[in-house]
């Protein structure tokens, strides 16, 4: 391994430390802490883990965190009514509806529920209002994962202005906002996806390569220009030992931890990339911890903006 490892766990701790005095000042000035409502519908196991982490970290940071947990039989109309109630609650500054919503709610459910959130409380940055503000580079609430990636790049002194950034993945949650944020920092940005011809050759022109595909180990050394900064947004769970051996080799300590737990988390970037890249984000411990730290920052920002607007 030659690449510098960009430590997201450490930066997330720094971001939390930076929030503390602001949270304390807000609470003292307004007689209440910033409030975050987490809506969890259905029984997706990963969503339960993520929402549990968000609740814990929010409470540790001094926020009021309410969890609204509902079964996957919740009708869409009831979910919309819950969002309307939270929109009207003066003690709630941020609303996060955990995705994915249960398939039984219908194909339009996520769009309709996210559309119902007051943009001033949209701490995910998913509403059309906040996406439009991002595109126009105006103040607004920005999707947490790409915002965390920018924070990591900037604080690790990775040069963005003038760089060629290739973002693999075009999701509304990561790929598109990631591309916008890099553009606003003066990168030349290419968004690549499953229909992009000769993806490895294109990716290998990138100074900054962001992988947000959701396929374990998809980005191999053939995708990487020597010295490039490779950001791994993927969080994939390997459950077969043969896959873990292929990833890390038979002598890796990761194999022992896999055997103890029955699974291990890996990114979209193959570990062999560390021999080619100049800098990489690890999985776990890279982008993941930053997403929750940025959620807290967005919630505090939303609270400060709301009180300043009366
Ligand atoms: N599911 C996976 N990532 C996210 C996220 O950033 N926000 C929400 N609301 N749901 C998610």
PDB file of N, CA, C and O in Angstrom, residues 26 32-37 63-64 86-87 89-96 117-123 141 298-307:
ATOM      1  N   UNK A  26     -26.762  27.793  20.711  1.00  0.00           N
ATOM      2  CA  UNK A  26     -28.143  27.796  20.217  1.00  0.00           C
ATOM      3  C   UNK A  26     -29.106  27.463  21.358  1.00  0.00           C
ATOM      4  O   UNK A  26     -30.123  28.129  21.555  1.00  0.00           O
ATOM      5  N   UNK A  32     -34.002  25.894  23.982  1.00  0.00           N
ATOM      6  CA  UNK A  32     -34.265  24.523  23.512  1.00  0.00           C
ATOM      7  C   UNK A  32     -33.123  24.087  22.615  1.00  0.00           C
ATOM      8  O   UNK A  32     -32.479  24.942  21.984  1.00  0.00           O
ATOM      9  N   UNK A  33     -32.849  22.780  22.552  1.00  0.00           N
ATOM     10  CA  UNK A  33     -31.790  22.331  21.634  1.00  0.00           C
ATOM     11  C   UNK A  33     -32.334  22.265  20.206  1.00  0.00           C
ATOM     12  O   UNK A  33     -33.544  22.248  19.997  1.00  0.00           O
ATOM     13  N   UNK A  34     -31.421  22.218  19.220  1.00  0.00           N
ATOM     14  CA  UNK A  34     -31.880  21.944  17.854  1.00  0.00           C
ATOM     15  C   UNK A  34     -32.565  20.575  17.825  1.00  0.00           C
ATOM     16  O   UNK A  34     -32.128  19.651  18.505  1.00  0.00           O
ATOM     17  N   UNK A  35     -33.644  20.465  17.050  1.00  0.00           N
ATOM     18  CA  UNK A  35     -34.443  19.233  17.065  1.00  0.00           C
ATOM     19  C   UNK A  35     -34.415  18.509  15.734  1.00  0.00           C
ATOM     20  O   UNK A  35     -34.556  19.121  14.669  1.00  0.00           O
ATOM     21  N   UNK A  36     -34.196  17.204  15.808  1.00  0.00           N
ATOM     22  CA  UNK A  36     -34.125  16.369  14.596  1.00  0.00           C
ATOM     23  C   UNK A  36     -35.148  15.243  14.718  1.00  0.00           C
ATOM     24  O   UNK A  36     -35.165  14.525  15.726  1.00  0.00           O
ATOM     25  N   UNK A  37     -36.000  15.095  13.712  1.00  0.00           N
ATOM     26  CA  UNK A  37     -36.967  13.988  13.673  1.00  0.00           C
ATOM     27  C   UNK A  37     -36.490  12.954  12.661  1.00  0.00           C
ATOM     28  O   UNK A  37     -36.236  13.289  11.493  1.00  0.00           O
ATOM     29  N   UNK A  63     -28.439  17.404  20.652  1.00  0.00           N
ATOM     30  CA  UNK A  63     -29.683  17.653  19.932  1.00  0.00           C
ATOM     31  C   UNK A  63     -30.851  16.959  20.629  1.00  0.00           C
ATOM     32  O   UNK A  63     -30.667  15.966  21.347  1.00  0.00           O
ATOM     33  N   UNK A  64     -32.058  17.450  20.391  1.00  0.00           N
ATOM     34  CA  UNK A  64     -33.256  16.657  20.658  1.00  0.00           C
ATOM     35  C   UNK A  64     -33.447  15.757  19.443  1.00  0.00           C
ATOM     36  O   UNK A  64     -33.497  16.241  18.307  1.00  0.00           O
ATOM     37  N   UNK A  86     -44.697  17.197  11.467  1.00  0.00           N
ATOM     38  CA  UNK A  86     -43.316  17.577  11.798  1.00  0.00           C
ATOM     39  C   UNK A  86     -42.961  18.935  11.183  1.00  0.00           C
ATOM     40  O   UNK A  86     -42.252  19.737  11.806  1.00  0.00           O
ATOM     41  N   UNK A  87     -43.469  19.197   9.983  1.00  0.00           N
ATOM     42  CA  UNK A  87     -43.247  20.516   9.367  1.00  0.00           C
ATOM     43  C   UNK A  87     -43.760  21.632  10.279  1.00  0.00           C
ATOM     44  O   UNK A  87     -43.154  22.704  10.379  1.00  0.00           O
ATOM     45  N   UNK A  89     -44.148  21.532  13.570  1.00  0.00           N
ATOM     46  CA  UNK A  89     -43.655  21.463  14.960  1.00  0.00           C
ATOM     47  C   UNK A  89     -42.510  22.460  15.153  1.00  0.00           C
ATOM     48  O   UNK A  89     -41.433  22.298  14.557  1.00  0.00           O
ATOM     49  N   UNK A  90     -42.699  23.496  15.975  1.00  0.00           N
ATOM     50  CA  UNK A  90     -41.650  24.516  16.109  1.00  0.00           C
ATOM     51  C   UNK A  90     -40.374  24.004  16.768  1.00  0.00           C
ATOM     52  O   UNK A  90     -39.309  24.610  16.609  1.00  0.00           O
ATOM     53  N   UNK A  91     -40.434  22.888  17.498  1.00  0.00           N
ATOM     54  CA  UNK A  91     -39.238  22.356  18.152  1.00  0.00           C
ATOM     55  C   UNK A  91     -38.424  21.439  17.261  1.00  0.00           C
ATOM     56  O   UNK A  91     -37.362  20.951  17.661  1.00  0.00           O
ATOM     57  N   UNK A  92     -38.910  21.196  16.060  1.00  0.00           N
ATOM     58  CA  UNK A  92     -38.215  20.322  15.115  1.00  0.00           C
ATOM     59  C   UNK A  92     -37.614  21.179  13.996  1.00  0.00           C
ATOM     60  O   UNK A  92     -38.332  21.912  13.299  1.00  0.00           O
ATOM     61  N   UNK A  93     -36.300  21.080  13.845  1.00  0.00           N
ATOM     62  CA  UNK A  93     -35.584  21.856  12.815  1.00  0.00           C
ATOM     63  C   UNK A  93     -35.207  21.015  11.605  1.00  0.00           C
ATOM     64  O   UNK A  93     -35.000  21.555  10.517  1.00  0.00           O
ATOM     65  N   UNK A  94     -35.080  19.705  11.808  1.00  0.00           N
ATOM     66  CA  UNK A  94     -34.673  18.835  10.707  1.00  0.00           C
ATOM     67  C   UNK A  94     -35.544  17.591  10.654  1.00  0.00           C
ATOM     68  O   UNK A  94     -35.894  17.038  11.701  1.00  0.00           O
ATOM     69  N   UNK A  95     -35.894  17.190   9.437  1.00  0.00           N
ATOM     70  CA  UNK A  95     -36.705  15.976   9.239  1.00  0.00           C
ATOM     71  C   UNK A  95     -35.939  15.068   8.295  1.00  0.00           C
ATOM     72  O   UNK A  95     -35.548  15.494   7.195  1.00  0.00           O
ATOM     73  N   UNK A  96     -35.724  13.826   8.713  1.00  0.00           N
ATOM     74  CA  UNK A  96     -35.072  12.853   7.835  1.00  0.00           C
ATOM     75  C   UNK A  96     -35.953  11.616   7.749  1.00  0.00           C
ATOM     76  O   UNK A  96     -36.252  11.004   8.771  1.00  0.00           O
ATOM     77  N   UNK A 117     -41.609  17.377   2.577  1.00  0.00           N
ATOM     78  CA  UNK A 117     -40.805  17.967   3.657  1.00  0.00           C
ATOM     79  C   UNK A 117     -40.565  19.453   3.384  1.00  0.00           C
ATOM     80  O   UNK A 117     -40.200  19.844   2.269  1.00  0.00           O
ATOM     81  N   UNK A 118     -40.788  20.268   4.409  1.00  0.00           N
ATOM     82  CA  UNK A 118     -40.489  21.697   4.311  1.00  0.00           C
ATOM     83  C   UNK A 118     -39.005  21.863   3.938  1.00  0.00           C
ATOM     84  O   UNK A 118     -38.134  21.366   4.668  1.00  0.00           O
ATOM     85  N   UNK A 119     -38.689  22.546   2.833  1.00  0.00           N
ATOM     86  CA  UNK A 119     -37.277  22.681   2.443  1.00  0.00           C
ATOM     87  C   UNK A 119     -36.396  23.262   3.554  1.00  0.00           C
ATOM     88  O   UNK A 119     -35.213  22.924   3.639  1.00  0.00           O
ATOM     89  N   UNK A 120     -36.971  24.074   4.430  1.00  0.00           N
ATOM     90  CA  UNK A 120     -36.183  24.656   5.530  1.00  0.00           C
ATOM     91  C   UNK A 120     -35.791  23.594   6.558  1.00  0.00           C
ATOM     92  O   UNK A 120     -34.886  23.814   7.365  1.00  0.00           O
ATOM     93  N   UNK A 121     -36.490  22.447   6.540  1.00  0.00           N
ATOM     94  CA  UNK A 121     -36.184  21.362   7.485  1.00  0.00           C
ATOM     95  C   UNK A 121     -35.600  20.133   6.775  1.00  0.00           C
ATOM     96  O   UNK A 121     -35.401  19.092   7.394  1.00  0.00           O
ATOM     97  N   UNK A 122     -35.311  20.283   5.500  1.00  0.00           N
ATOM     98  CA  UNK A 122     -34.882  19.151   4.661  1.00  0.00           C
ATOM     99  C   UNK A 122     -33.379  18.911   4.840  1.00  0.00           C
ATOM    100  O   UNK A 122     -32.564  19.254   3.973  1.00  0.00           O
ATOM    101  N   UNK A 123     -33.013  18.297   5.965  1.00  0.00           N
ATOM    102  CA  UNK A 123     -31.593  18.138   6.294  1.00  0.00           C
ATOM    103  C   UNK A 123     -30.880  17.096   5.422  1.00  0.00           C
ATOM    104  O   UNK A 123     -29.655  16.964   5.487  1.00  0.00           O
ATOM    105  N   UNK A 141     -29.542  23.567   2.071  1.00  0.00           N
ATOM    106  CA  UNK A 141     -29.134  22.334   2.754  1.00  0.00           C
ATOM    107  C   UNK A 141     -28.690  21.331   1.689  1.00  0.00           C
ATOM    108  O   UNK A 141     -29.419  21.073   0.730  1.00  0.00           O
ATOM    109  N   UNK A 298     -25.985  19.941   9.251  1.00  0.00           N
ATOM    110  CA  UNK A 298     -27.149  20.459   8.517  1.00  0.00           C
ATOM    111  C   UNK A 298     -28.299  20.788   9.465  1.00  0.00           C
ATOM    112  O   UNK A 298     -29.004  21.789   9.276  1.00  0.00           O
ATOM    113  N   UNK A 299     -28.490  19.938  10.481  1.00  0.00           N
ATOM    114  CA  UNK A 299     -29.612  20.178  11.403  1.00  0.00           C
ATOM    115  C   UNK A 299     -29.379  21.467  12.194  1.00  0.00           C
ATOM    116  O   UNK A 299     -30.293  22.289  12.358  1.00  0.00           O
ATOM    117  N   UNK A 300     -28.145  21.659  12.651  1.00  0.00           N
ATOM    118  CA  UNK A 300     -27.845  22.895  13.370  1.00  0.00           C
ATOM    119  C   UNK A 300     -27.986  24.099  12.439  1.00  0.00           C
ATOM    120  O   UNK A 300     -28.546  25.135  12.811  1.00  0.00           O
ATOM    121  N   UNK A 301     -27.503  23.957  11.208  1.00  0.00           N
ATOM    122  CA  UNK A 301     -27.619  25.047  10.230  1.00  0.00           C
ATOM    123  C   UNK A 301     -29.088  25.382   9.983  1.00  0.00           C
ATOM    124  O   UNK A 301     -29.482  26.555   9.949  1.00  0.00           O
ATOM    125  N   UNK A 302     -29.914  24.351   9.832  1.00  0.00           N
ATOM    126  CA  UNK A 302     -31.349  24.562   9.606  1.00  0.00           C
ATOM    127  C   UNK A 302     -31.956  25.291  10.796  1.00  0.00           C
ATOM    128  O   UNK A 302     -32.767  26.221  10.630  1.00  0.00           O
ATOM    129  N   UNK A 303     -31.553  24.896  12.005  1.00  0.00           N
ATOM    130  CA  UNK A 303     -32.088  25.529  13.217  1.00  0.00           C
ATOM    131  C   UNK A 303     -31.692  27.008  13.261  1.00  0.00           C
ATOM    132  O   UNK A 303     -32.527  27.884  13.529  1.00  0.00           O
ATOM    133  N   UNK A 304     -30.419  27.272  12.966  1.00  0.00           N
ATOM    134  CA  UNK A 304     -29.945  28.665  13.021  1.00  0.00           C
ATOM    135  C   UNK A 304     -30.656  29.525  11.971  1.00  0.00           C
ATOM    136  O   UNK A 304     -31.052  30.657  12.234  1.00  0.00           O
ATOM    137  N   UNK A 305     -30.830  28.981  10.776  1.00  0.00           N
ATOM    138  CA  UNK A 305     -31.534  29.743   9.730  1.00  0.00           C
ATOM    139  C   UNK A 305     -32.993  29.990  10.104  1.00  0.00           C
ATOM    140  O   UNK A 305     -33.516  31.071   9.911  1.00  0.00           O
ATOM    141  N   UNK A 306     -33.640  28.965  10.652  1.00  0.00           N
ATOM    142  CA  UNK A 306     -35.064  29.105  10.967  1.00  0.00           C
ATOM    143  C   UNK A 306     -35.264  30.184  12.025  1.00  0.00           C
ATOM    144  O   UNK A 306     -36.150  31.024  11.890  1.00  0.00           O
ATOM    145  N   UNK A 307     -34.441  30.166  13.092  1.00  0.00           N
ATOM    146  CA  UNK A 307     -34.671  31.177  14.141  1.00  0.00           C
ATOM    147  C   UNK A 307     -34.303  32.570  13.624  1.00  0.00           C
ATOM    148  O   UNK A 307     -34.933  33.552  14.007  1.00  0.00           O
TER     149      UNK A 307
END
